[in-house]
Amino acid sequence: MTSSVSSVFETAKPASADYLTRLAASDAGRDYKGRMQDALGLRAGLTVLDAGCGPGTDLPALAEAVAPGGTVIGVDRDQEMLDAAAARTAAHPCVELRRADVHALPLDDAAVDRARTDRVLQWVDDPARALAEFHRVLRPGGRLVMGEPDWDTLAVDHPDPALSRAYTRHVTERVIRNPAIGRQLARLATDAGFRVPDVIPATQVFRDVRTADRVFGFERTTRRAVEAGHLTEDQAAEWLDHLAHGPFFASATLYVVVAEA
């Protein structure tokens, strides 16, 4: 790989909390997170669960939306994430943080009015079990809002479309645990006992390679694609060279799914 290509892409993987924080602050992140917040229909006094809250990027906005008198419960299995969330929400006493897995939420039945989960179900062992837990902890008539990508929709323009297809195939087969979760959410939620009144597509379009790379990590992922046999070394070099120097376009669709208990 030439130095001119290496200078375009991030080579070191960012820490998970840092990655999630900058994603939340990006234009694409603000867009779909705003749609999720609107869909929750929050008001003062409600109790809302953020399942897989990560470093707490969304907790302050939730806290402000249910004040006064409301409660926000952030759940994550990673203590470092919860420590970051605690620092971020120090000025919001209505926020409670609990260490637990979304497959076994530390909440009583019918304990919350609203729940959200954001880019979490793509990684979990059993999305259906997690949805059953969300249904259990929501009060009758409560609302769950989920945001998940469908990685088969990842489209990166390249003069050789076969390289783009090979790259996306690597992402869907080797990188993401549940790559098609975005399209599956409505069905899985229905199977868990929810009514699904709305599915909102949020297509993220990238015209700047550096901006896109901060989301997709092209160089790191391409290295893994070579190791997995999806691309040869020569194909990887051709792929990255065009991304770095040619006109750039990429897009991916995330689905915001509204489910009612």
Coordinates of N, CA, C and O in Angstrom, one line a residue, residues 31-203:
D31 N -28.8 12.6 12.3 CA -30.0 12.4 11.5 C -30.8 11.3 12.1 O -32.0 11.5 12.4
Y32 N -30.3 10.1 12.1 CA -31.1 9.0 12.5 C -31.4 9.0 14.0 O -32.5 8.6 14.4
K33 N -30.5 9.5 14.8 CA -30.8 9.5 16.3 C -31.9 10.6 16.5 O -32.7 10.3 17.4
G34 N -32.0 11.6 15.8 CA -33.1 12.6 15.9 C -34.4 11.9 15.5 O -35.4 12.2 16.2
R35 N -34.4 11.1 14.5 CA -35.6 10.4 14.1 C -36.0 9.4 15.2 O -37.2 9.2 15.5
M36 N -35.1 8.7 15.9 CA -35.4 7.8 16.9 C -36.0 8.6 18.1 O -37.0 8.2 18.7
Q37 N -35.4 9.7 18.5 CA -35.9 10.5 19.6 C -37.3 11.0 19.3 O -38.2 10.9 20.2
D38 N -37.6 11.5 18.1 CA -38.9 11.9 17.8 C -39.9 10.8 17.9 O -41.0 10.9 18.4
A39 N -39.5 9.6 17.4 CA -40.4 8.4 17.4 C -40.8 7.9 18.8 O -41.8 7.3 19.0
L40 N -39.9 8.2 19.8 CA -40.1 7.7 21.2 C -41.3 8.4 21.8 O -42.0 7.9 22.6
G41 N -41.6 9.7 21.4 CA -42.7 10.4 21.9 C -42.6 10.7 23.4 O -43.5 10.4 24.2
L42 N -41.4 11.1 23.8 CA -41.2 11.3 25.3 C -41.9 12.5 25.8 O -42.1 13.5 25.1
R43 N -42.2 12.5 27.1 CA -42.7 13.6 27.8 C -42.4 13.5 29.3 O -41.9 12.5 29.8
A44 N -42.6 14.6 30.0 CA -42.2 14.6 31.4 C -42.9 13.5 32.2 O -44.0 13.1 32.0
G45 N -42.1 12.9 33.1 CA -42.6 11.9 34.0 C -42.4 10.5 33.5 O -42.7 9.5 34.3
L46 N -42.1 10.2 32.3 CA -42.0 8.9 31.8 C -40.7 8.2 32.3 O -39.7 8.9 32.6
T47 N -40.7 6.9 32.3 CA -39.5 6.1 32.5 C -39.1 5.5 31.2 O -39.9 4.8 30.5
V48 N -37.8 5.7 30.8 CA -37.3 5.3 29.5 C -36.0 4.5 29.7 O -35.2 4.8 30.5
L49 N -35.9 3.4 29.0 CA -34.8 2.5 29.0 C -33.9 2.7 27.7 O -34.5 2.7 26.6
D50 N -32.6 2.9 27.9 CA -31.7 2.8 26.8 C -30.9 1.6 26.9 O -30.0 1.4 27.8
A51 N -31.2 0.6 26.1 CA -30.7 -0.8 26.2 C -29.4 -0.9 25.3 O -29.5 -0.8 24.1
G52 N -28.3 -1.1 26.0 CA -27.0 -1.0 25.3 C -26.6 0.5 25.1 O -26.3 0.9 24.0
C53 N -26.6 1.2 26.2 CA -26.4 2.7 26.2 C -25.0 3.1 25.8 O -24.8 4.3 25.5
G54 N -24.0 2.2 25.8 CA -22.7 2.5 25.5 C -22.1 3.6 26.4 O -22.4 3.7 27.6
P55 N -21.4 4.6 25.8 CA -20.8 5.7 26.6 C -21.8 6.8 27.0 O -21.4 7.8 27.4
G56 N -23.1 6.5 26.7 CA -24.1 7.5 27.2 C -24.4 8.6 26.3 O -24.9 9.7 26.7
T57 N -24.1 8.5 25.0 CA -24.2 9.7 24.1 C -25.7 10.2 24.0 O -25.9 11.4 23.8
D58 N -26.6 9.3 24.2 CA -28.0 9.7 24.0 C -28.7 9.9 25.4 O -29.9 10.4 25.4
L59 N -28.1 9.6 26.5 CA -28.7 9.7 27.8 C -29.1 11.2 28.2 O -30.2 11.4 28.7
P60 N -28.2 12.2 27.9 CA -28.7 13.5 28.3 C -29.9 14.0 27.6 O -30.8 14.6 28.3
A61 N -30.0 13.7 26.3 CA -31.2 14.1 25.6 C -32.5 13.4 26.1 O -33.6 14.0 26.2
L62 N -32.3 12.2 26.5 CA -33.5 11.4 27.0 C -33.8 12.0 28.4 O -35.0 12.2 28.7
A63 N -32.8 12.3 29.2 CA -33.1 12.9 30.5 C -33.8 14.2 30.4 O -34.8 14.5 31.2
E64 N -33.4 15.1 29.5 CA -34.1 16.4 29.4 C -35.5 16.2 28.9 O -36.4 17.0 29.3
A65 N -35.8 15.2 28.1 CA -37.1 15.0 27.5 C -38.1 14.5 28.5 O -39.3 14.7 28.4
V66 N -37.6 13.8 29.6 CA -38.6 13.2 30.5 C -38.6 14.1 31.8 O -39.3 13.7 32.8
A67 N -37.9 15.2 31.9 CA -37.9 16.0 33.1 C -39.1 17.0 33.0 O -39.5 17.4 31.9
P68 N -39.6 17.3 34.1 CA -39.3 16.8 35.5 C -40.0 15.5 35.8 O -41.1 15.2 35.2
G69 N -39.5 14.8 36.7 CA -40.2 13.6 37.3 C -40.0 12.3 36.6 O -40.4 11.3 37.0
G70 N -39.2 12.3 35.5 CA -39.0 11.1 34.7 C -37.7 10.4 35.2 O -36.9 10.9 36.0
T71 N -37.5 9.2 34.6 CA -36.3 8.4 34.9 C -35.8 7.8 33.6 O -36.5 7.4 32.8
V72 N -34.5 7.8 33.5 CA -33.8 7.2 32.4 C -32.9 6.1 32.9 O -32.1 6.4 33.9
I73 N -33.0 4.9 32.4 CA -32.2 3.8 32.8 C -31.3 3.3 31.7 O -31.8 2.9 30.6
G74 N -30.0 3.5 31.9 CA -29.1 3.0 30.9 C -28.5 1.7 31.3 O -28.0 1.6 32.4
V75 N -28.5 0.8 30.4 CA -28.0 -0.6 30.6 C -26.9 -0.9 29.6 O -27.1 -0.7 28.4
D76 N -25.8 -1.4 30.1 CA -24.8 -1.9 29.2 C -24.0 -3.0 29.9 O -23.9 -3.0 31.2
R77 N -23.4 -3.9 29.2 CA -22.6 -4.9 29.8 C -21.2 -4.6 30.0 O -20.4 -5.3 30.7
D78 N -20.7 -3.4 29.5 CA -19.3 -3.0 29.5 C -19.1 -2.0 30.6 O -19.7 -0.9 30.5
Q79 N -18.3 -2.2 31.6 CA -18.2 -1.3 32.7 C -17.5 0.0 32.2 O -17.8 1.1 32.7
E80 N -16.5 -0.1 31.3 CA -15.9 1.1 30.8 C -16.9 2.0 30.1 O -16.8 3.2 30.2
M81 N -17.8 1.4 29.4 CA -18.9 2.2 28.8 C -19.7 2.9 29.8 O -20.0 4.1 29.7
L82 N -20.1 2.2 30.9 CA -20.9 2.8 31.9 C -20.1 3.9 32.7 O -20.8 4.9 33.1
D83 N -18.8 3.7 32.8 CA -18.1 4.8 33.5 C -18.1 6.0 32.6 O -18.2 7.1 33.2
A84 N -18.0 5.9 31.3 CA -18.1 7.0 30.4 C -19.4 7.6 30.5 O -19.6 8.9 30.5
A85 N -20.5 6.8 30.5 CA -21.8 7.3 30.6 C -22.1 8.0 31.9 O -22.8 9.1 31.9
A86 N -21.5 7.5 33.0 CA -21.7 8.2 34.3 C -21.1 9.6 34.3 O -21.7 10.6 34.8
A87 N -19.9 9.8 33.6 CA -19.3 11.1 33.5 C -20.1 12.0 32.7 O -20.3 13.2 33.0
R88 N -20.7 11.5 31.6 CA -21.5 12.3 30.7 C -22.8 12.7 31.3 O -23.4 13.7 30.9
T89 N -23.3 12.0 32.2 CA -24.7 12.3 32.8 C -24.6 12.8 34.2 O -25.6 12.7 34.9
A90 N -23.4 13.2 34.7 CA -23.3 13.6 36.1 C -24.2 14.8 36.5 O -24.7 14.9 37.6
A91 N -24.6 15.6 35.5 CA -25.5 16.7 35.8 C -27.0 16.3 35.7 O -27.9 17.1 35.8
H92 N -27.3 15.0 35.5 CA -28.6 14.5 35.3 C -28.9 13.4 36.3 O -28.8 12.2 36.1
P93 N -29.4 13.8 37.5 CA -29.6 12.8 38.6 C -30.7 11.8 38.3 O -30.8 10.8 39.0
C94 N -31.5 12.1 37.3 CA -32.6 11.1 37.0 C -32.1 9.9 36.2 O -32.9 9.0 35.9
V95 N -30.8 9.9 35.8 CA -30.3 8.8 35.0 C -29.7 7.7 36.0 O -28.9 8.0 36.9
E96 N -30.2 6.5 35.8 CA -29.7 5.4 36.5 C -28.9 4.5 35.5 O -29.3 4.2 34.4
L97 N -27.7 4.0 36.0 CA -26.9 3.1 35.1 C -26.8 1.7 35.7 O -26.6 1.6 36.9
R98 N -27.0 0.7 34.9 CA -27.0 -0.7 35.4 C -26.2 -1.5 34.5 O -26.3 -1.5 33.3
R99 N -25.3 -2.4 35.1 CA -24.5 -3.3 34.2 C -25.2 -4.6 34.0 O -25.6 -5.3 35.0
A100 N -25.6 -4.9 32.8 CA -26.3 -6.1 32.5 C -26.3 -6.3 31.0 O -25.9 -5.4 30.2
D101 N -26.8 -7.5 30.6 CA -26.9 -7.8 29.2 C -28.3 -7.6 28.7 O -29.3 -7.8 29.5
V102 N -28.5 -7.3 27.5 CA -29.9 -7.0 27.0 C -30.7 -8.3 26.9 O -31.9 -8.2 26.8
H103 N -30.0 -9.5 27.0 CA -30.8 -10.7 27.0 C -31.4 -11.0 28.3 O -32.3 -11.9 28.4
A104 N -31.0 -10.3 29.4 CA -31.5 -10.5 30.7 C -31.5 -9.2 31.4 O -30.6 -8.9 32.2
L105 N -32.5 -8.3 31.2 CA -32.5 -7.0 31.7 C -32.8 -7.0 33.2 O -33.7 -7.7 33.7
P106 N -32.1 -6.1 34.0 CA -32.3 -6.1 35.4 C -33.5 -5.2 35.8 O -33.4 -4.3 36.6
L107 N -34.7 -5.5 35.2 CA -35.9 -4.7 35.4 C -37.1 -5.7 35.7 O -37.1 -6.8 35.1
D108 N -38.0 -5.2 36.5 CA -39.3 -5.9 36.7 C -40.1 -5.9 35.4 O -39.9 -5.1 34.5
D109 N -41.1 -6.8 35.4 CA -42.1 -6.7 34.3 C -42.8 -5.4 34.3 O -43.1 -4.8 35.3
A110 N -43.1 -4.9 33.1 CA -43.9 -3.7 32.9 C -43.3 -2.5 33.7 O -44.0 -1.8 34.3
A111 N -42.0 -2.4 33.6 CA -41.3 -1.4 34.5 C -41.1 0.0 33.8 O -40.8 1.0 34.4
V112 N -41.1 0.0 32.4 CA -40.8 1.2 31.7 C -41.9 1.6 30.7 O -42.6 0.7 30.2
D113 N -41.9 2.9 30.4 CA -42.9 3.4 29.4 C -42.4 3.4 28.0 O -43.1 3.3 27.1
R114 N -41.1 3.6 27.9 CA -40.4 3.7 26.6 C -39.1 2.9 26.7 O -38.5 2.9 27.7
A115 N -38.7 2.4 25.5 CA -37.3 1.8 25.4 C -36.8 2.1 24.0 O -37.5 2.2 23.1
R116 N -35.4 2.1 24.0 CA -34.7 2.3 22.8 C -33.5 1.4 22.8 O -32.9 1.1 23.8
T117 N -33.1 1.0 21.6 CA -31.8 0.3 21.4 C -31.3 0.7 20.0 O -32.0 0.8 19.0
D118 N -30.0 1.0 20.0 CA -29.4 1.7 18.9 C -28.1 1.0 18.4 O -27.1 1.0 19.1
R119 N -28.2 0.3 17.3 CA -27.1 -0.4 16.7 C -26.5 -1.4 17.7 O -25.3 -1.7 17.7
V120 N -27.3 -2.0 18.5 CA -26.9 -3.0 19.5 C -27.3 -4.4 19.0 O -26.5 -5.4 19.1
L121 N -28.5 -4.6 18.4 CA -28.9 -5.9 18.0 C -28.1 -6.5 16.9 O -28.1 -7.8 16.7
Q122 N -27.4 -5.7 16.1 CA -26.5 -6.3 15.1 C -25.4 -7.1 15.7 O -24.8 -7.9 15.0
W123 N -25.1 -7.0 17.0 CA -24.0 -7.6 17.7 C -24.4 -8.7 18.6 O -23.6 -9.5 19.1
V124 N -25.7 -8.8 19.0 CA -26.1 -9.7 20.1 C -26.2 -11.2 19.7 O -26.3 -11.4 18.5
D125 N -26.1 -12.1 20.6 CA -26.2 -13.5 20.3 C -27.6 -13.9 19.8 O -27.7 -14.7 18.9
D126 N -28.6 -13.3 20.4 CA -30.0 -13.8 20.1 C -30.9 -12.6 20.1 O -31.5 -12.2 21.1
P127 N -31.1 -11.9 18.9 CA -32.0 -10.8 18.8 C -33.4 -11.1 19.3 O -34.1 -10.2 19.9
A128 N -33.9 -12.3 19.0 CA -35.3 -12.6 19.4 C -35.4 -12.6 20.9 O -36.5 -12.1 21.4
R129 N -34.4 -13.1 21.6 CA -34.5 -13.2 23.0 C -34.4 -11.7 23.6 O -35.1 -11.4 24.6
A130 N -33.6 -10.9 23.0 CA -33.5 -9.5 23.5 C -34.9 -8.8 23.3 O -35.3 -8.1 24.2
L131 N -35.5 -9.0 22.1 CA -36.8 -8.4 21.9 C -37.9 -8.9 22.9 O -38.8 -8.2 23.3
A132 N -37.8 -10.2 23.2 CA -38.7 -10.7 24.2 C -38.5 -10.0 25.6 O -39.5 -9.7 26.3
E133 N -37.3 -9.7 25.9 CA -37.0 -9.0 27.1 C -37.5 -7.5 27.1 O -38.1 -7.0 28.0
F134 N -37.4 -6.9 25.9 CA -37.9 -5.5 25.8 C -39.5 -5.6 26.0 O -40.0 -4.7 26.6
H135 N -40.1 -6.6 25.4 CA -41.6 -6.7 25.5 C -41.9 -6.9 27.0 O -42.9 -6.4 27.5
R136 N -41.1 -7.7 27.7 CA -41.4 -8.0 29.1 C -41.4 -6.8 30.0 O -42.2 -6.6 30.8
V137 N -40.4 -5.9 29.8 CA -40.2 -4.8 30.7 C -41.0 -3.6 30.3 O -41.2 -2.7 31.1
L138 N -41.6 -3.6 29.1 CA -42.5 -2.4 28.7 C -43.9 -2.6 29.3 O -44.4 -3.7 29.3
R139 N -44.4 -1.5 29.7 CA -45.8 -1.5 30.1 C -46.7 -1.7 28.9 O -46.4 -1.3 27.8
P140 N -47.9 -2.2 29.1 CA -48.9 -2.3 28.0 C -49.1 -0.9 27.4 O -49.3 0.0 28.1
G141 N -49.0 -0.9 26.1 CA -49.1 0.4 25.4 C -47.8 1.1 25.3 O -47.7 2.2 24.6
G142 N -46.7 0.6 25.9 CA -45.4 1.2 25.8 C -44.8 1.1 24.4 O -45.2 0.3 23.6
R143 N -43.8 1.9 24.2 CA -43.2 1.9 22.9 C -41.7 1.6 22.9 O -41.0 2.1 23.8
L144 N -41.3 0.8 21.9 CA -39.9 0.5 21.7 C -39.4 1.1 20.4 O -40.2 0.9 19.4
V145 N -38.3 1.8 20.3 CA -37.8 2.3 19.1 C -36.4 1.7 18.9 O -35.5 1.9 19.8
M146 N -36.2 1.1 17.7 CA -34.9 0.5 17.4 C -34.3 1.1 16.2 O -35.0 1.4 15.2
G147 N -33.0 1.2 16.2 CA -32.2 1.7 15.0 C -31.1 0.7 14.7 O -30.2 0.5 15.5
E148 N -31.2 0.1 13.5 CA -30.3 -0.9 13.1 C -30.0 -0.8 11.6 O -30.9 -0.7 10.8
P149 N -28.7 -1.0 11.2 CA -28.4 -1.0 9.8 C -28.7 -2.3 9.1 O -28.8 -3.4 9.8
D150 N -28.8 -2.3 7.8 CA -28.9 -3.5 7.0 C -27.6 -3.5 6.2 O -27.5 -2.7 5.2
W151 N -26.6 -4.3 6.5 CA -25.3 -4.2 5.9 C -25.3 -4.7 4.5 O -24.3 -4.4 3.7
D152 N -26.3 -5.4 4.0 CA -26.4 -5.7 2.6 C -26.7 -4.5 1.7 O -26.5 -4.6 0.5
T153 N -27.1 -3.4 2.4 CA -27.4 -2.2 1.6 C -26.1 -1.3 1.4 O -26.2 -0.3 0.8
L154 N -25.0 -1.7 2.0 CA -23.8 -1.0 1.9 C -23.4 -1.0 0.4 O -23.1 -2.0 -0.2
A155 N -23.3 0.2 -0.2 CA -22.9 0.3 -1.6 C -21.7 1.3 -1.7 O -21.9 2.5 -1.2
V156 N -20.6 0.9 -2.2 CA -19.5 1.7 -2.4 C -19.1 1.7 -3.9 O -18.9 0.7 -4.5
D157 N -19.1 2.9 -4.5 CA -18.9 3.0 -5.9 C -17.4 2.7 -6.2 O -16.5 3.1 -5.5
H158 N -17.2 1.9 -7.3 CA -15.8 1.6 -7.7 C -15.9 1.2 -9.2 O -16.9 0.6 -9.6
P159 N -14.9 1.5 -10.0 CA -15.0 1.2 -11.4 C -15.2 -0.3 -11.7 O -15.7 -0.7 -12.7
D160 N -14.7 -1.1 -10.8 CA -14.9 -2.6 -10.8 C -15.9 -3.0 -9.8 O -15.6 -3.2 -8.6
P161 N -17.2 -3.1 -10.2 CA -18.2 -3.4 -9.2 C -18.0 -4.7 -8.4 O -18.5 -4.9 -7.3
A162 N -17.3 -5.7 -9.0 CA -17.0 -6.9 -8.4 C -16.2 -6.7 -7.1 O -16.4 -7.5 -6.1
L163 N -15.3 -5.7 -7.1 CA -14.6 -5.4 -5.8 C -15.5 -4.9 -4.8 O -15.3 -5.3 -3.6
S164 N -16.4 -4.1 -5.1 CA -17.4 -3.5 -4.2 C -18.2 -4.7 -3.6 O -18.5 -4.7 -2.4
R165 N -18.7 -5.6 -4.5 CA -19.5 -6.7 -4.0 C -18.7 -7.6 -3.1 O -19.2 -8.1 -2.0
A166 N -17.4 -7.8 -3.4 CA -16.5 -8.7 -2.5 C -16.3 -8.0 -1.2 O -16.3 -8.7 -0.1
Y167 N -16.1 -6.7 -1.2 CA -15.9 -6.0 0.1 C -17.2 -6.1 1.0 O -17.1 -6.4 2.2
T168 N -18.4 -5.8 0.4 CA -19.6 -5.9 1.2 C -19.9 -7.3 1.6 O -20.3 -7.6 2.8
R169 N -19.6 -8.3 0.8 CA -19.8 -9.7 1.2 C -18.9 -10.0 2.4 O -19.3 -10.7 3.3
H170 N -17.7 -9.5 2.4 CA -16.8 -9.8 3.6 C -17.4 -9.1 4.8 O -17.5 -9.8 5.9
V171 N -18.0 -7.9 4.7 CA -18.6 -7.3 5.9 C -19.8 -8.1 6.4 O -19.9 -8.3 7.6
T172 N -20.6 -8.6 5.5 CA -21.8 -9.3 5.9 C -21.5 -10.7 6.4 O -22.2 -11.2 7.3
E173 N -20.4 -11.3 5.9 CA -20.1 -12.7 6.3 C -19.2 -12.8 7.4 O -19.2 -13.8 8.2
R174 N -18.3 -11.8 7.6 CA -17.2 -12.0 8.6 C -17.2 -10.9 9.7 O -16.5 -11.2 10.7
V175 N -17.7 -9.7 9.4 CA -17.5 -8.6 10.3 C -18.7 -8.4 11.3 O -18.5 -8.3 12.5
I176 N -19.9 -8.4 10.8 CA -21.1 -8.1 11.6 C -21.8 -9.4 11.9 O -22.0 -10.3 11.1
R177 N -22.2 -9.6 13.2 CA -22.8 -10.8 13.6 C -24.2 -11.0 13.0 O -24.5 -12.1 12.5
N178 N -25.0 -10.0 13.0 CA -26.3 -10.1 12.5 C -26.5 -9.0 11.4 O -27.1 -8.0 11.6
P179 N -25.9 -9.2 10.2 CA -25.8 -8.1 9.2 C -27.1 -7.7 8.6 O -27.2 -6.6 8.2
A180 N -28.1 -8.6 8.6 CA -29.4 -8.2 8.0 C -30.5 -7.8 9.0 O -31.6 -7.8 8.7
I181 N -30.0 -7.5 10.2 CA -31.0 -7.2 11.3 C -31.9 -6.1 11.0 O -33.1 -6.1 11.4
G182 N -31.4 -5.1 10.2 CA -32.3 -4.0 9.9 C -33.6 -4.4 9.2 O -34.7 -4.0 9.6
R183 N -33.5 -5.3 8.2 CA -34.7 -5.7 7.5 C -35.5 -6.7 8.3 O -36.7 -6.9 8.1
Q184 N -34.9 -7.3 9.3 CA -35.6 -8.4 10.1 C -36.3 -7.8 11.3 O -37.2 -8.5 11.9
L185 N -36.1 -6.6 11.7 CA -36.6 -6.1 13.0 C -38.1 -6.1 13.0 O -38.7 -6.5 14.1
A186 N -38.8 -5.7 12.0 CA -40.3 -5.7 12.0 C -40.8 -7.1 12.2 O -41.8 -7.2 13.1
R187 N -40.3 -8.0 11.6 CA -40.8 -9.4 11.7 C -40.4 -9.9 13.1 O -41.3 -10.5 13.8
L188 N -39.2 -9.7 13.6 CA -38.8 -10.2 14.9 C -39.7 -9.5 16.0 O -40.0 -10.2 17.0
A189 N -39.9 -8.2 15.9 CA -40.7 -7.5 16.9 C -42.2 -8.1 16.9 O -42.8 -8.3 17.9
T190 N -42.7 -8.3 15.7 CA -44.1 -8.9 15.6 C -44.1 -10.3 16.3 O -45.0 -10.6 17.1
D191 N -43.1 -11.1 16.0 CA -43.0 -12.4 16.6 C -42.9 -12.3 18.2 O -43.4 -13.2 18.9
A192 N -42.3 -11.2 18.7 CA -42.2 -11.0 20.1 C -43.4 -10.5 20.8 O -43.4 -10.3 22.0
G193 N -44.5 -10.2 20.0 CA -45.7 -9.7 20.6 C -46.0 -8.3 20.4 O -47.0 -7.7 20.9
F194 N -45.1 -7.6 19.7 CA -45.3 -6.1 19.4 C -46.2 -5.9 18.2 O -46.3 -6.7 17.3
R195 N -46.8 -4.7 18.2 CA -47.4 -4.2 16.9 C -46.4 -3.2 16.4 O -45.7 -2.5 17.1
V196 N -46.2 -3.2 15.1 CA -45.2 -2.4 14.4 C -45.8 -1.4 13.5 O -46.1 -1.7 12.3
P197 N -46.1 -0.2 14.0 CA -46.8 0.8 13.2 C -46.0 1.5 12.2 O -46.5 2.1 11.3
D198 N -44.6 1.5 12.4 CA -43.8 2.4 11.5 C -42.4 1.8 11.3 O -41.8 1.3 12.3
V199 N -41.9 1.8 10.1 CA -40.6 1.5 9.8 C -40.0 2.7 9.0 O -40.6 3.1 7.9
I200 N -39.0 3.4 9.5 CA -38.5 4.6 8.8 C -37.1 4.3 8.3 O -36.1 4.1 9.1
P201 N -36.9 4.4 7.0 CA -35.5 4.2 6.4 C -34.7 5.5 6.6 O -35.2 6.6 6.3
A202 N -33.5 5.3 7.0 CA -32.6 6.5 7.0 C -31.3 6.1 6.2 O -30.4 5.3 6.7
T203 N -31.3 6.5 5.0 CA -30.2 6.2 4.1 C -29.1 7.3 4.3 O -29.3 8.5 4.1

